[in-house]
PDB file of C-alpha atoms in Angstrom:
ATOM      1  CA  UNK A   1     -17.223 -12.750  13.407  1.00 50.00           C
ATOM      2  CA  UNK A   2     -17.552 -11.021  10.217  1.00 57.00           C
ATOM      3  CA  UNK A   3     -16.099  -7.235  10.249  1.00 56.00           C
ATOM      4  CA  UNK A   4     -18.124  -6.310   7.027  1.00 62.00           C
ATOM      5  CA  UNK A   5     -17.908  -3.861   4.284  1.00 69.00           C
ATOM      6  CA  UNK A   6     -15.245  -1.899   3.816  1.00 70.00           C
ATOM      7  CA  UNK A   7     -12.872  -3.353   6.317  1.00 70.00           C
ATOM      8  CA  UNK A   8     -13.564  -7.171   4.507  1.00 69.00           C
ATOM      9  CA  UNK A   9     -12.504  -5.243   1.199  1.00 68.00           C
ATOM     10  CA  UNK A  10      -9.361  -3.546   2.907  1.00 70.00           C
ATOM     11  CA  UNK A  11      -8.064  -7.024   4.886  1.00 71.00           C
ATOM     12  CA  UNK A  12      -9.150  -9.886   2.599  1.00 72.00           C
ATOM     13  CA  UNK A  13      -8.249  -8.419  -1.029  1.00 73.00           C
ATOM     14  CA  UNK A  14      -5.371  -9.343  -2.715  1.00 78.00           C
ATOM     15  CA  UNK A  15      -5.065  -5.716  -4.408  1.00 82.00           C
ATOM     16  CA  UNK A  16      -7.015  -3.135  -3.484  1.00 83.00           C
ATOM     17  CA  UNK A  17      -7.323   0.206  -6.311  1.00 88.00           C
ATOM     18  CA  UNK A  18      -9.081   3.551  -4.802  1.00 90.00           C
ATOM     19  CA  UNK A  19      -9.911   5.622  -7.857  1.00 95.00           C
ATOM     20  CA  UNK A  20     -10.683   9.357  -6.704  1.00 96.00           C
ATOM     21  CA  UNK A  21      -9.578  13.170  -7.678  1.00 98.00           C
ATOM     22  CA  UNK A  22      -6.091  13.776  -7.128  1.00 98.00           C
ATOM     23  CA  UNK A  23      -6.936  17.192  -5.067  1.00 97.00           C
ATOM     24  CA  UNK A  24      -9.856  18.707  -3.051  1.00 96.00           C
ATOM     25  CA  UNK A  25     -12.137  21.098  -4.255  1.00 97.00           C
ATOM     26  CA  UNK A  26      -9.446  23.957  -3.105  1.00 97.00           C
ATOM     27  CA  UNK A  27      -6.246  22.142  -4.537  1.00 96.00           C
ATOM     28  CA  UNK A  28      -5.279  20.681  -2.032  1.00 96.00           C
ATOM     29  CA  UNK A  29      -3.274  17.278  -2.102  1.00 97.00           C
ATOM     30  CA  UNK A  30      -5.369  14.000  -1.378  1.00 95.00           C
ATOM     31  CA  UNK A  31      -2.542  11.434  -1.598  1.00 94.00           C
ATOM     32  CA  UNK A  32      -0.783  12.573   1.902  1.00 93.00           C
ATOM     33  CA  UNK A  33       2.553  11.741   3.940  1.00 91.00           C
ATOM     34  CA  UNK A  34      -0.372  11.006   6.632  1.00 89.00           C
ATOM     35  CA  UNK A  35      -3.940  10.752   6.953  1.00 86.00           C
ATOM     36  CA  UNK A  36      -6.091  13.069   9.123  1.00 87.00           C
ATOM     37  CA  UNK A  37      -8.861  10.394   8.627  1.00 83.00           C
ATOM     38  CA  UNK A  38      -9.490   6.719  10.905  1.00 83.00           C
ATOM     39  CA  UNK A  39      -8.188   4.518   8.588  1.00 79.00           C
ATOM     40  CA  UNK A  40     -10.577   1.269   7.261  1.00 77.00           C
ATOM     41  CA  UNK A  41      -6.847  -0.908   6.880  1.00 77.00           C
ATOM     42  CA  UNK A  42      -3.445   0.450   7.001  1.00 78.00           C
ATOM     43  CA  UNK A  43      -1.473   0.004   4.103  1.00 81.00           C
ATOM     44  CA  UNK A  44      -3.779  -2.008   1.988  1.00 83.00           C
ATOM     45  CA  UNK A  45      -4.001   0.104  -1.239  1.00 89.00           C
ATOM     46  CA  UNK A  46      -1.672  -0.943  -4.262  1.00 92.00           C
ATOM     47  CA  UNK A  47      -2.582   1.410  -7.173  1.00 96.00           C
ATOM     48  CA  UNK A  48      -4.139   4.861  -7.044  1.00 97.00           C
ATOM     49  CA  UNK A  49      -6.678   6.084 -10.221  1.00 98.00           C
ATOM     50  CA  UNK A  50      -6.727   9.975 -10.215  1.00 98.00           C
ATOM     51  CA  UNK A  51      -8.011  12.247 -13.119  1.00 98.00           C
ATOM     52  CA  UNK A  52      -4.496  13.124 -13.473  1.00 98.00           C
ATOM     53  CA  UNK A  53      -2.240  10.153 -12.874  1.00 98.00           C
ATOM     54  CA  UNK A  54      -2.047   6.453 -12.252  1.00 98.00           C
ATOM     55  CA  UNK A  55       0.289   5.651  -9.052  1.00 98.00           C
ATOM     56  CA  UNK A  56       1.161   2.256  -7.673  1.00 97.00           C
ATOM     57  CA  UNK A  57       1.999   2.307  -3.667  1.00 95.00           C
ATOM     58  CA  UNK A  58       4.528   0.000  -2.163  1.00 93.00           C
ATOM     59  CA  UNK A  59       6.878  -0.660   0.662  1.00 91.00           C
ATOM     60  CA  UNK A  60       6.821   3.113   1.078  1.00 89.00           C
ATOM     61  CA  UNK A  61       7.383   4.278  -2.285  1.00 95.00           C
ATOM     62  CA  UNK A  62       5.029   6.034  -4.633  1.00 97.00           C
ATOM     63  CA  UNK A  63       5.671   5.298  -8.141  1.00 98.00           C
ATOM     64  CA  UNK A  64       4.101   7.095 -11.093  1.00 98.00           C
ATOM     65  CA  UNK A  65       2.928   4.499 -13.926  1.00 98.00           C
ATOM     66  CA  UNK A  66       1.107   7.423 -15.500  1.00 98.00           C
ATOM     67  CA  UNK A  67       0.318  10.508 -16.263  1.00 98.00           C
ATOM     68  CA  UNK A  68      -2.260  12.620 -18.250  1.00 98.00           C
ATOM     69  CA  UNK A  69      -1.372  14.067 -21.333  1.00 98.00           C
ATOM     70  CA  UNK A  70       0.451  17.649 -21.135  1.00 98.00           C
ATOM     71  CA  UNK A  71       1.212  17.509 -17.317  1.00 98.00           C
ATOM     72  CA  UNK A  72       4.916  17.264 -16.512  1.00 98.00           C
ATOM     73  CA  UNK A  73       6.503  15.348 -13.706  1.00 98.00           C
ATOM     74  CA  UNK A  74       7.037  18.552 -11.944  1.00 98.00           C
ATOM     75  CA  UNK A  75       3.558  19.596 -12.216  1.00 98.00           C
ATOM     76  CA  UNK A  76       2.172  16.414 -10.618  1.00 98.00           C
ATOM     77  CA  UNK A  77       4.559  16.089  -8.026  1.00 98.00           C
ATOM     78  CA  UNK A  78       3.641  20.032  -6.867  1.00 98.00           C
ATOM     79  CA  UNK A  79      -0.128  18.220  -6.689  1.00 98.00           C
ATOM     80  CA  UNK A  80       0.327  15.695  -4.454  1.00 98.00           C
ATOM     81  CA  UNK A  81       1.579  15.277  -0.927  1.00 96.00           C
ATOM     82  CA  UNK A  82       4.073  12.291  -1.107  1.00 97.00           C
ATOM     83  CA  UNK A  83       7.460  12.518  -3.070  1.00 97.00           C
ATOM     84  CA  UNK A  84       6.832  10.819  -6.291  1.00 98.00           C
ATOM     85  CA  UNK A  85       9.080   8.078  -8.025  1.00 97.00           C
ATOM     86  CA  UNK A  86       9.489   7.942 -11.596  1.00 87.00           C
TER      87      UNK A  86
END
């Protein structure tokens, strides 16, 4: 039977693109090593939109396709929980 929602998005895309902040309201990381959260599908999101960068996830591996203008690679990786290719 049909899951629905979400969880059709998450199994039956071929790429799947969250757009969202890149930290919480108190500056906290978003992107994480783990999630604290039940997950909708494990390991189903290629490319992350952020106000601050655009990051493509595979096989493990975070890699940074870009970056708003002004913010260093430093910077960014200080923001977010995962270590940051590129």
């Amino acid at each position: 039977p049909a899951v629905g929602g979400a969880m059709d998005l998450a199994t039956g895309a071929r790429r799947t693109w969250v757009m969202m902040e890149h930290v919480t309201k108190a500056g906290e990381p978003k992107l994480v090593e783990r999630c604290s959260y039940p997950l909708t599908g494990l390991a189903c999101v290629k490319r992350v939109y952020t106000d601050l960068a655009v990051i493509d996830l595979a096989d493990g591996v975070a890699t940074v396709r870009a970056r708003v203008d002004g913010l260093t690679a430093a910077d960014l990786q200080r923001l977010t929980g995962v270590p940051l290719r590129g």
